[in-house]
Amino acid sequence: MAKTTSDLIVERLLDWGIDTCFGLNGDAINGFFEALRTHADRMRFVHVRHEENAALAAVGYAKFTGRPAACVATAGPGAVHLLNGLYDAEMDGVPVIAITGMTYHDVIGAHLLQDLNSDYLFRDACAFSERVMGPAHAVNATDLAVRKALAAHAPAHLAIPVDTQAQTEDTHSPKNPPGHTSTAMPERAPAPSRGDLEQAAETLNSCGKVVIVAGAGARGCGDELERVADLLAAPIVKAGLGKDVVPDDSPYTTGGMGIIGTRPSHEAMEQCDGLLIVGSATAFHEFWPKPDQARGVQIDRNPARIGLRYPVESGLVGDARTALIDLMPLLRRKSDRAFLEHAQAGMRRWWDVLREEARDHSTPMRPQTITWELSELLPDNAIVTGDAGTVTAWAGRLRLRRGMNYSFSGTHCTMGSAVPYAIGAKIAHPERPVIAFNGDGAMSMGLGELATLAQYALPVTVIVLHNNSLALEVWEQNALLGNPQYGCDLHSIDFAKVAEGCGLRAFRIEKTEEAHQMLAEAIDHNGPSLVECVVDPYAAPYTDTIKDSHADKILAAYEKGEPEAPRMARSLLEPARLPMAPAVQHAEHELRRYT
């Protein structure tokens, strides 16, 4: 039988090694679904309950494999639903191939049902977005889409009119002979030049207190980062998307940066005179060194990102691992280790504080209890997916060991991404334990994907921090704007019952002493499970990391009538965090007025 446009696209995706597709069908894409059906022995299709989650699952797949997956949706609203997940891919720099339907080719623009030019709509989110014109165009368009996605580390999109999907006859133009494109693609970016490496080494060798900032672009070169950190006696500060670049028990890391980072990271950034940025463009500008404080070197595969966050003197464009390997012979080992040793002592104190917080028996339970116990129980080789909200801060305090992986929607901050990310991760790595760590606000946005876990019997453990609040917005309205909370209350959902209704094993934790055993049972369960953890919404997610300006705004919010000021002030002043962070000391007297 003659091959349809859809057949040719599916087979070309397979030629590129793309063998997984997440999506939801509909009348304007059903011709493509016939090709998925007839190629089901090679192309795995995973049915999700919302198109946004199809794109997010593809993002999760790509983040934990380095390879793109496809996602598919119908025309109109289906295509629009995909778009948020594709922005997630674009902003975090991962390749995804999106395929959407369109109305019939000869009535586009005639105001039929779901008549929307998705090829135009997707051009801001995607490195490539094109309308497929027929079988003669299919292979060429697919090659361009995949090549652009891989080269730009971004999503690419093909829109196919519904009648074109099943079309089998088409004439190649003289400019498009069959077989003139290929799937050849270089695996690594070019290496920096010798001159650039020598300039970077001179900069770093001249500094006495160097900090390494590692982001998602440093994934896969953790060993090299630790060797450079040892040479430079430099603490490694991790951007959120770089959490798994080096393990949290590495003697070189001080954990995260920014308002949800650690105090040792902040102190290192405040005191350094040298900066090596590897694969990061994290946007916490107020937590970077002052522009005239430190000499800077940056390694990034994208030349447009050099100097984006800090006025570096040297830029090394290329693959991070290659650049670090080439840079190391030019670096002089620093004999003065005091800067690194001070950071290491700070991290030991930091973990001691978190341990004490986790052992508290307050009701409602502290989120720190779940974070600490989950860290103790994570299986070797685990993959953890995070979400947006205060859960981002608590997930940042997980102690990942060597060989574990973590990611979340770090730049677009998409709520509800943890479970679809986990679906993508588990499909990609069926042999590895996968844990989705989210809050109740995020979980309520994607309850349907619990049914997806059950449908495919995916043994993913879903953790839900349940506090009936968009708690991060409470703290941000206070600390960033000086306003009392508004619009943050959530109607309670019994997530355990919902999970049971979808076919998952469900647990509910309300007390500190229950946490270890129930989390262990959920992780050990041979199937999908959900653990609902009832926690305090007013546990401060960033007491140790706020600036004086944040403390002043918190006090302004309290003065305006923040209804939970007493509970929040007590959380900021709690004894387990002594010695107090400088910003809390700055505001201590005023905060005590509200307790």
XYZ file of C-alpha atoms in Angstrom:
595
model
C 0.000 0.000 0.000
C 1.090 3.552 -0.690
C 2.316 5.419 2.361
C 0.362 8.349 3.717
C 1.798 11.661 4.852
C 1.361 10.443 8.424
C 3.129 7.149 7.705
C 6.104 9.000 6.290
C 6.324 11.307 9.308
C 6.105 8.482 11.846
C 8.702 6.427 9.991
C 11.065 9.390 9.718
C 10.715 10.079 13.446
C 11.675 6.445 14.021
C 14.691 6.906 11.734
C 15.787 9.706 14.076
C 15.404 7.397 17.085
C 12.174 9.015 18.299
C 10.031 6.073 19.348
C 7.693 7.494 22.025
C 4.681 9.752 21.573
C 2.434 11.220 24.284
C -0.930 12.637 23.356
C -4.678 12.769 23.009
C -6.658 12.136 19.838
C -9.401 14.137 18.153
C -11.107 14.392 14.794
C -8.536 16.723 13.247
C -5.590 14.444 14.056
C -7.133 10.994 13.659
C -5.406 10.406 10.315
C -2.093 10.662 12.128
C -3.399 8.301 14.803
C -3.942 5.670 12.120
C -0.221 5.839 11.395
C 0.495 5.506 15.110
C -1.769 2.429 15.173
C -0.111 0.741 12.218
C 3.360 1.441 13.640
C 2.491 0.514 17.231
C 5.114 -2.256 17.209
C 7.834 0.412 16.985
C 6.255 3.723 18.071
C 4.997 3.639 21.659
C 1.920 5.805 22.207
C 1.008 6.944 25.732
C -2.499 8.307 26.189
C -2.748 11.187 28.684
C -5.812 13.028 29.980
C -4.850 16.581 28.962
C -2.778 17.833 26.053
C -0.629 20.097 28.236
C 0.470 17.009 30.100
C 1.361 15.300 26.815
C 3.880 18.060 26.173
C 5.083 18.027 29.789
C 5.535 14.247 29.693
C 7.618 14.683 26.542
C 9.672 17.320 28.379
C 10.217 14.928 31.285
C 11.249 12.186 28.856
C 13.754 14.514 27.179
C 15.172 15.858 30.444
C 15.996 12.401 31.749
C 17.269 10.897 28.485
C 18.692 13.773 26.469
C 16.566 12.532 23.554
C 13.340 14.026 22.209
C 9.937 12.405 22.416
C 6.903 13.442 20.387
C 3.601 14.825 21.596
C 0.414 15.016 19.566
C -2.903 16.850 19.789
C -5.858 17.719 17.658
C -6.569 21.153 16.134
C -7.868 24.237 17.931
C -8.074 23.791 21.719
C -6.013 20.610 21.653
C -3.159 22.442 19.975
C -3.476 25.423 22.305
C -3.346 23.104 25.322
C -0.019 21.723 24.111
C 1.476 25.171 23.980
C 2.177 25.661 27.695
C 4.182 22.457 27.865
C 6.123 23.488 24.780
C 7.045 26.786 26.410
C 8.297 24.692 29.309
C 10.570 22.870 26.870
C 11.695 26.096 25.219
C 12.546 27.861 28.481
C 14.371 24.894 30.041
C 16.159 24.044 26.796
C 15.037 20.530 25.880
C 14.084 19.078 22.467
C 10.464 17.982 21.875
C 8.600 17.268 18.617
C 4.987 18.496 18.627
C 2.432 17.412 16.023
C -0.997 18.981 15.703
C -3.928 18.682 13.357
C -5.554 21.418 11.298
C -8.810 21.702 9.403
C -9.019 20.624 5.727
C -6.319 22.213 3.601
C -8.734 23.929 1.207
C -10.882 25.618 3.879
C -8.174 26.957 6.183
C -9.203 30.468 7.173
C -12.874 29.852 6.350
C -14.016 29.810 9.992
C -14.811 26.125 10.299
C -14.716 24.353 13.657
C -11.320 24.574 15.348
C -9.891 26.482 12.391
C -6.709 27.824 13.958
C -3.349 28.391 12.290
C -1.261 26.475 14.806
C 1.807 26.701 12.572
C 1.759 30.473 13.147
C 0.719 30.241 16.782
C 3.619 27.968 17.756
C 6.407 30.024 16.196
C 7.281 31.893 19.383
C 7.494 28.731 21.492
C 9.221 26.542 18.898
C 12.535 26.688 17.068
C 10.686 25.413 13.988
C 6.966 25.414 13.171
C 5.700 24.473 9.746
C 2.580 23.279 7.950
C 3.059 19.929 6.170
C 1.761 20.267 2.605
C 1.604 16.595 1.571
C 3.566 13.340 1.286
C 6.287 14.969 -0.793
C 6.858 17.479 2.008
C 6.638 15.030 4.932
C 10.197 13.692 5.188
C 11.862 17.019 4.479
C 9.689 18.837 7.036
C 10.263 16.154 9.658
C 14.036 16.260 9.156
C 14.036 20.020 9.580
C 11.869 19.824 12.691
C 14.049 17.238 14.432
C 17.302 18.865 13.358
C 16.170 22.275 14.644
C 14.938 20.768 17.921
C 18.257 19.018 18.532
C 20.414 21.951 17.455
C 18.495 24.572 19.422
C 17.617 22.346 22.422
C 14.040 23.477 21.926
C 10.653 22.211 20.746
C 9.742 21.967 17.062
C 6.263 21.662 15.568
C 4.520 20.189 12.543
C 0.892 21.104 11.745
C -0.895 18.728 9.364
C -4.287 19.457 7.759
C -6.670 16.593 8.409
C -7.020 15.545 4.758
C -3.276 15.860 4.178
C -2.679 13.331 6.977
C -4.165 10.501 4.894
C -2.972 11.725 1.497
C -0.833 9.238 -0.470
C -0.257 10.953 -3.809
C 1.842 14.044 -4.242
C 4.449 15.261 -6.718
C 7.962 16.210 -5.627
C 9.096 19.554 -6.991
C 12.460 19.808 -8.766
C 13.858 21.513 -5.653
C 12.921 18.596 -3.368
C 14.143 15.294 -4.843
C 13.460 12.219 -2.696
C 16.356 11.145 -0.467
C 18.229 14.465 -0.458
C 18.122 14.885 3.344
C 19.600 12.713 6.105
C 19.495 12.103 9.857
C 23.195 12.908 10.353
C 23.730 15.175 13.386
C 26.880 16.033 15.384
C 26.649 14.800 18.968
C 28.568 17.576 20.720
C 29.049 21.311 20.416
C 32.461 22.615 19.281
C 35.191 22.917 21.903
C 36.475 26.359 23.004
C 39.698 27.617 21.434
C 43.078 27.360 23.189
C 43.245 31.151 23.485
C 39.849 31.360 25.174
C 40.812 28.566 27.582
C 44.068 30.306 28.534
C 42.252 33.577 29.164
C 39.671 31.817 31.341
C 42.391 30.025 33.314
C 44.271 33.279 33.901
C 41.103 34.836 35.293
C 40.369 31.950 37.686
C 44.005 31.495 38.764
C 44.125 35.159 39.791
C 41.226 34.787 42.247
C 41.445 33.603 45.840
C 37.798 32.828 46.555
C 36.123 31.208 43.561
C 32.503 30.005 43.447
C 31.257 27.612 40.764
C 27.621 28.114 39.714
C 26.295 24.965 38.031
C 23.039 24.748 36.074
C 21.257 22.311 33.783
C 23.933 22.782 31.141
C 26.406 21.093 33.501
C 24.419 17.858 33.717
C 26.565 14.888 32.845
C 29.848 16.449 33.921
C 29.595 16.249 37.704
C 32.924 14.415 38.053
C 34.696 17.134 36.093
C 33.004 19.847 38.162
C 34.191 18.258 41.400
C 37.755 17.998 40.061
C 37.707 21.684 39.098
C 36.200 22.544 42.502
C 39.058 20.674 44.177
C 41.664 22.511 42.098
C 40.158 25.929 42.800
C 39.061 25.160 46.412
C 35.684 26.373 45.184
C 32.223 25.568 46.552
C 29.698 24.500 43.918
C 26.472 26.508 44.150
C 23.650 24.840 42.240
C 20.899 26.574 40.282
C 17.542 24.833 40.653
C 17.888 23.009 37.336
C 21.391 21.941 38.333
C 20.382 20.178 41.539
C 21.471 16.758 40.281
C 24.683 17.953 38.618
C 26.622 16.885 41.708
C 25.057 14.924 44.574
C 23.934 16.778 47.678
C 26.381 14.777 49.777
C 29.318 15.982 47.678
C 31.912 17.712 49.878
C 32.061 20.549 47.352
C 28.470 21.702 47.061
C 26.628 24.242 49.189
C 23.282 23.381 47.611
C 20.923 25.771 45.913
C 21.039 29.499 45.275
C 18.409 32.210 45.229
C 15.601 32.831 47.653
C 14.942 29.090 47.985
C 18.639 28.243 48.270
C 20.884 27.772 51.298
C 22.629 30.266 53.535
C 26.093 28.774 52.833
C 25.494 29.375 49.119
C 24.504 32.968 49.821
C 27.543 33.570 51.998
C 29.825 32.127 49.328
C 28.302 34.382 46.665
C 28.595 37.428 48.936
C 32.268 36.770 49.725
C 33.714 35.451 46.457
C 36.143 37.295 44.199
C 35.897 34.814 41.324
C 33.001 33.135 39.542
C 32.860 30.158 37.178
C 29.372 29.798 35.675
C 28.763 26.428 34.017
C 25.583 25.934 32.004
C 23.398 28.311 33.991
C 21.401 31.471 33.367
C 19.421 31.391 36.596
C 17.668 34.704 37.111
C 18.036 35.456 40.846
C 19.897 38.682 40.096
C 19.857 39.924 43.683
C 21.769 36.819 44.777
C 24.599 37.075 42.255
C 27.809 38.844 43.323
C 27.854 42.597 42.758
C 29.069 43.409 39.210
C 32.424 44.816 40.414
C 32.960 42.159 43.092
C 34.205 39.103 41.201
C 36.060 38.251 38.019
C 33.923 35.911 35.944
C 34.227 33.024 33.479
C 31.223 31.388 31.833
C 30.839 28.092 29.960
C 27.710 27.659 27.840
C 26.754 25.891 24.627
C 24.717 28.957 23.605
C 26.867 32.032 22.874
C 23.838 34.303 23.402
C 23.848 33.373 27.103
C 27.420 34.465 27.762
C 27.269 37.521 30.037
C 23.485 37.281 30.362
C 23.420 37.299 34.188
C 26.903 38.471 35.170
C 29.530 40.639 33.395
C 32.061 37.847 32.837
C 35.487 38.512 31.363
C 35.842 35.183 29.547
C 33.285 33.121 27.668
C 33.851 29.485 26.672
C 31.276 28.401 24.107
C 30.729 24.680 23.742
C 30.000 21.461 25.552
C 30.522 21.914 29.301
C 32.283 18.588 29.896
C 34.722 19.144 27.042
C 35.435 22.704 28.181
C 36.081 21.636 31.776
C 38.414 18.811 30.700
C 40.385 21.202 28.473
C 40.467 23.890 31.176
C 41.732 21.707 34.045
C 45.397 21.374 32.931
C 45.636 25.173 32.863
C 44.365 25.681 36.422
C 46.735 25.928 39.397
C 45.728 24.032 42.547
C 45.024 26.513 45.338
C 46.875 25.836 48.584
C 44.603 28.102 50.627
C 41.462 26.017 51.287
C 39.889 28.305 53.917
C 37.080 29.593 51.667
C 35.967 26.076 50.743
C 36.351 24.795 54.305
C 34.183 27.611 55.653
C 31.467 26.717 53.126
C 31.714 23.030 54.054
C 31.292 23.830 57.751
C 28.276 25.954 56.884
C 26.661 23.065 55.026
C 27.183 20.714 57.955
C 25.332 23.208 60.158
C 22.637 23.587 57.486
C 21.913 19.866 57.398
C 21.897 19.753 61.218
C 19.198 22.448 61.251
C 17.074 20.575 58.709
C 17.410 17.376 60.719
C 16.143 19.145 63.845
C 13.224 20.681 61.958
C 12.276 17.288 60.533
C 12.076 15.774 64.031
C 9.619 18.383 65.285
C 6.243 16.919 66.298
C 4.113 20.002 65.677
C 0.624 19.705 64.222
C 0.165 20.338 61.345
C 3.351 18.516 60.424
C 6.333 20.396 59.027
C 7.043 19.881 55.302
C 10.684 19.386 56.324
C 9.674 16.072 57.901
C 8.602 14.687 54.531
C 11.679 16.036 52.775
C 14.031 14.531 55.346
C 12.350 11.141 55.524
C 12.019 10.903 51.749
C 15.748 11.645 51.447
C 16.451 8.747 53.788
C 14.236 6.393 51.771
C 15.041 7.306 48.165
C 16.215 4.167 46.367
C 19.555 4.193 44.597
C 19.249 5.449 41.020
C 15.951 7.217 41.796
C 14.496 9.938 39.591
C 12.609 12.712 41.392
C 10.401 15.240 39.599
C 9.475 18.496 41.321
C 6.770 21.082 40.908
C 6.071 24.795 41.314
C 5.112 26.294 44.683
C 6.624 26.047 48.164
C 7.204 22.429 47.189
C 10.052 23.777 45.024
C 11.824 24.895 48.194
C 11.185 21.653 50.054
C 12.272 19.537 47.072
C 15.417 21.650 46.908
C 16.256 20.320 50.371
C 16.155 16.680 49.286
C 19.556 15.041 49.745
C 20.204 13.387 46.399
C 22.943 10.776 46.337
C 25.275 9.999 43.458
C 23.393 8.428 40.559
C 20.062 10.076 41.339
C 18.373 12.566 39.017
C 16.046 15.495 39.607
C 14.306 18.108 37.494
C 11.314 20.396 37.522
C 9.828 23.242 35.515
C 12.657 25.526 36.501
C 12.178 28.550 34.257
C 8.545 28.498 33.147
C 7.483 27.309 36.633
C 4.535 25.297 35.359
C 2.299 24.107 38.181
C 1.157 20.538 37.752
C 4.279 19.370 35.916
C 5.654 16.832 38.424
C 3.302 13.968 37.532
C 3.561 14.280 33.713
C 7.336 14.679 34.061
C 7.277 11.462 36.122
C 5.220 9.705 33.446
C 7.787 10.678 30.826
C 10.655 9.632 33.104
C 9.121 6.241 33.890
C 8.352 5.501 30.238
C 11.970 6.354 29.421
C 13.460 4.450 32.373
C 11.103 1.635 33.398
C 13.823 0.045 35.528
C 14.391 3.122 37.745
C 12.317 4.260 40.758
C 10.431 7.491 39.979
C 8.953 9.857 42.581
C 6.766 12.881 41.734
C 6.955 15.520 44.493
C 4.185 18.141 44.360
C 1.913 20.373 46.387
C -1.865 20.312 46.547
C -2.253 23.339 44.286
C -0.154 21.656 41.607
C -1.741 18.231 42.062
C -5.256 19.625 41.715
C -4.338 20.867 38.224
C -3.543 17.386 36.928
C -5.657 14.843 38.778
C -6.525 13.091 35.519
C -2.950 11.890 35.117
C -3.399 9.678 38.182
C -5.636 7.648 35.870
C -2.814 7.576 33.313
C -0.510 6.056 35.939
C -3.144 3.402 36.652
C -3.927 2.774 32.971
C -0.306 1.895 32.204
C 0.412 0.412 35.664
C 3.368 2.775 36.004
C 4.943 2.267 39.458
C 5.422 5.968 40.202
C 5.202 7.265 43.787
C 3.304 10.560 43.960
C 3.946 12.723 47.043
C 1.422 15.514 47.723
C 2.121 18.177 50.356
C -1.433 19.087 51.383
C -1.853 22.445 53.124
C -5.002 23.906 51.489
C -3.046 26.929 50.331
C -1.118 28.363 47.427
C 1.489 28.857 50.112
C 4.279 30.196 47.917
C 1.972 33.006 46.803
C 1.264 33.819 50.461
C 4.968 34.272 51.136
C 5.603 36.074 47.853
C 2.730 38.500 48.354
C 4.272 39.301 51.743
C 8.011 39.240 50.998
C 8.124 40.535 47.418
C 5.288 43.080 47.447
C 4.610 43.907 51.096
C 0.958 42.868 50.772
C -1.199 40.602 52.928
C -2.157 37.299 51.317
C -5.210 37.281 49.081
C -6.742 34.615 46.860
C -4.483 31.835 48.147
C -6.916 29.579 50.044
C -7.722 26.218 48.463
C -10.814 24.111 49.044
C -9.632 20.834 50.519
C -9.430 17.751 48.294
C -9.105 14.242 49.706
C -6.256 13.244 47.401
C -5.986 9.775 48.896
C -9.610 9.003 48.008
C -9.199 10.453 44.521
C -6.120 8.318 44.011
C -7.938 5.205 45.193
C -10.772 6.029 42.816
C -8.260 6.137 39.963
C -6.791 2.774 40.930
C -3.688 3.809 42.922
C -2.581 2.593 46.339
C -3.119 5.566 48.657
C -1.650 6.680 51.989
C -2.305 9.665 54.245
C 0.264 11.045 56.706
C -0.751 13.519 59.413
C 1.904 12.947 62.104
C 5.684 13.065 62.107
C 5.985 9.569 63.553
C 3.941 8.113 60.653
C 6.071 9.542 57.876
C 8.941 7.088 57.596
C 6.893 3.896 57.514
C 4.171 5.133 55.158
C 6.636 6.652 52.709
C 8.586 3.397 52.737
C 5.450 1.360 52.000
C 4.471 3.660 49.148
C 7.911 3.520 47.540
C 8.066 -0.253 47.897
C 4.589 -0.752 46.400
C 4.752 -2.578 43.078
C 2.461 -0.180 41.252
C 1.405 3.469 41.255
C 0.908 4.993 44.695
C 0.053 8.367 46.207
C 1.017 9.721 49.624
C -1.020 12.650 50.922
C 0.983 14.559 53.552
C -0.942 17.082 55.672
C 1.552 19.885 56.386
C 1.743 23.387 57.836
C 1.136 26.060 55.145
C 3.016 28.653 57.193
C 6.329 26.850 57.555
C 8.713 29.443 56.119
C 10.305 28.140 52.893
C 13.140 30.666 52.886
C 13.900 32.061 56.340
C 17.673 31.659 55.948
C 17.859 33.237 52.518
C 15.738 36.391 52.566
C 17.332 39.784 52.160
C 16.738 42.867 54.313
C 14.404 44.213 51.621
C 12.268 41.056 51.904
C 12.102 41.358 55.687
C 10.998 44.992 55.382
C 8.220 44.043 52.981
C 7.064 41.226 55.270
C 6.727 43.737 58.085
C 4.799 46.048 55.753
C 2.389 43.207 54.944
C 1.888 42.538 58.648
C 1.221 46.223 59.248
C -1.442 46.137 56.526
C -3.222 43.276 58.249
C -1.763 39.909 57.191
C -4.249 37.523 58.877
C -1.656 34.860 59.665
C 1.073 37.227 60.830
C 1.493 35.535 64.263
C 2.018 32.054 62.788
C 4.272 33.325 60.026
C 6.378 35.488 62.358
C 6.880 32.543 64.715
C 7.992 30.424 61.770
C 10.564 33.037 60.802
C 11.895 33.218 64.366
C 11.754 29.536 65.276
C 14.625 28.447 67.575
C 15.793 25.582 65.342
C 17.168 28.116 62.870
C 19.509 29.819 65.332
C 21.824 31.548 64.711
C 19.357 33.750 62.875
C 19.868 34.785 59.289
C 21.047 38.400 58.981
C 17.774 39.613 57.451
C 15.752 38.045 60.273
C 18.105 39.617 62.827
C 17.521 42.908 61.041
C 13.763 42.584 61.606
C 13.707 40.504 64.806
C 12.409 43.166 67.168
C 9.517 44.098 64.867
C 8.691 40.476 64.052
C 8.375 39.619 67.750
C 5.615 42.199 68.057
C 3.391 39.931 65.952
C 4.055 36.654 67.781
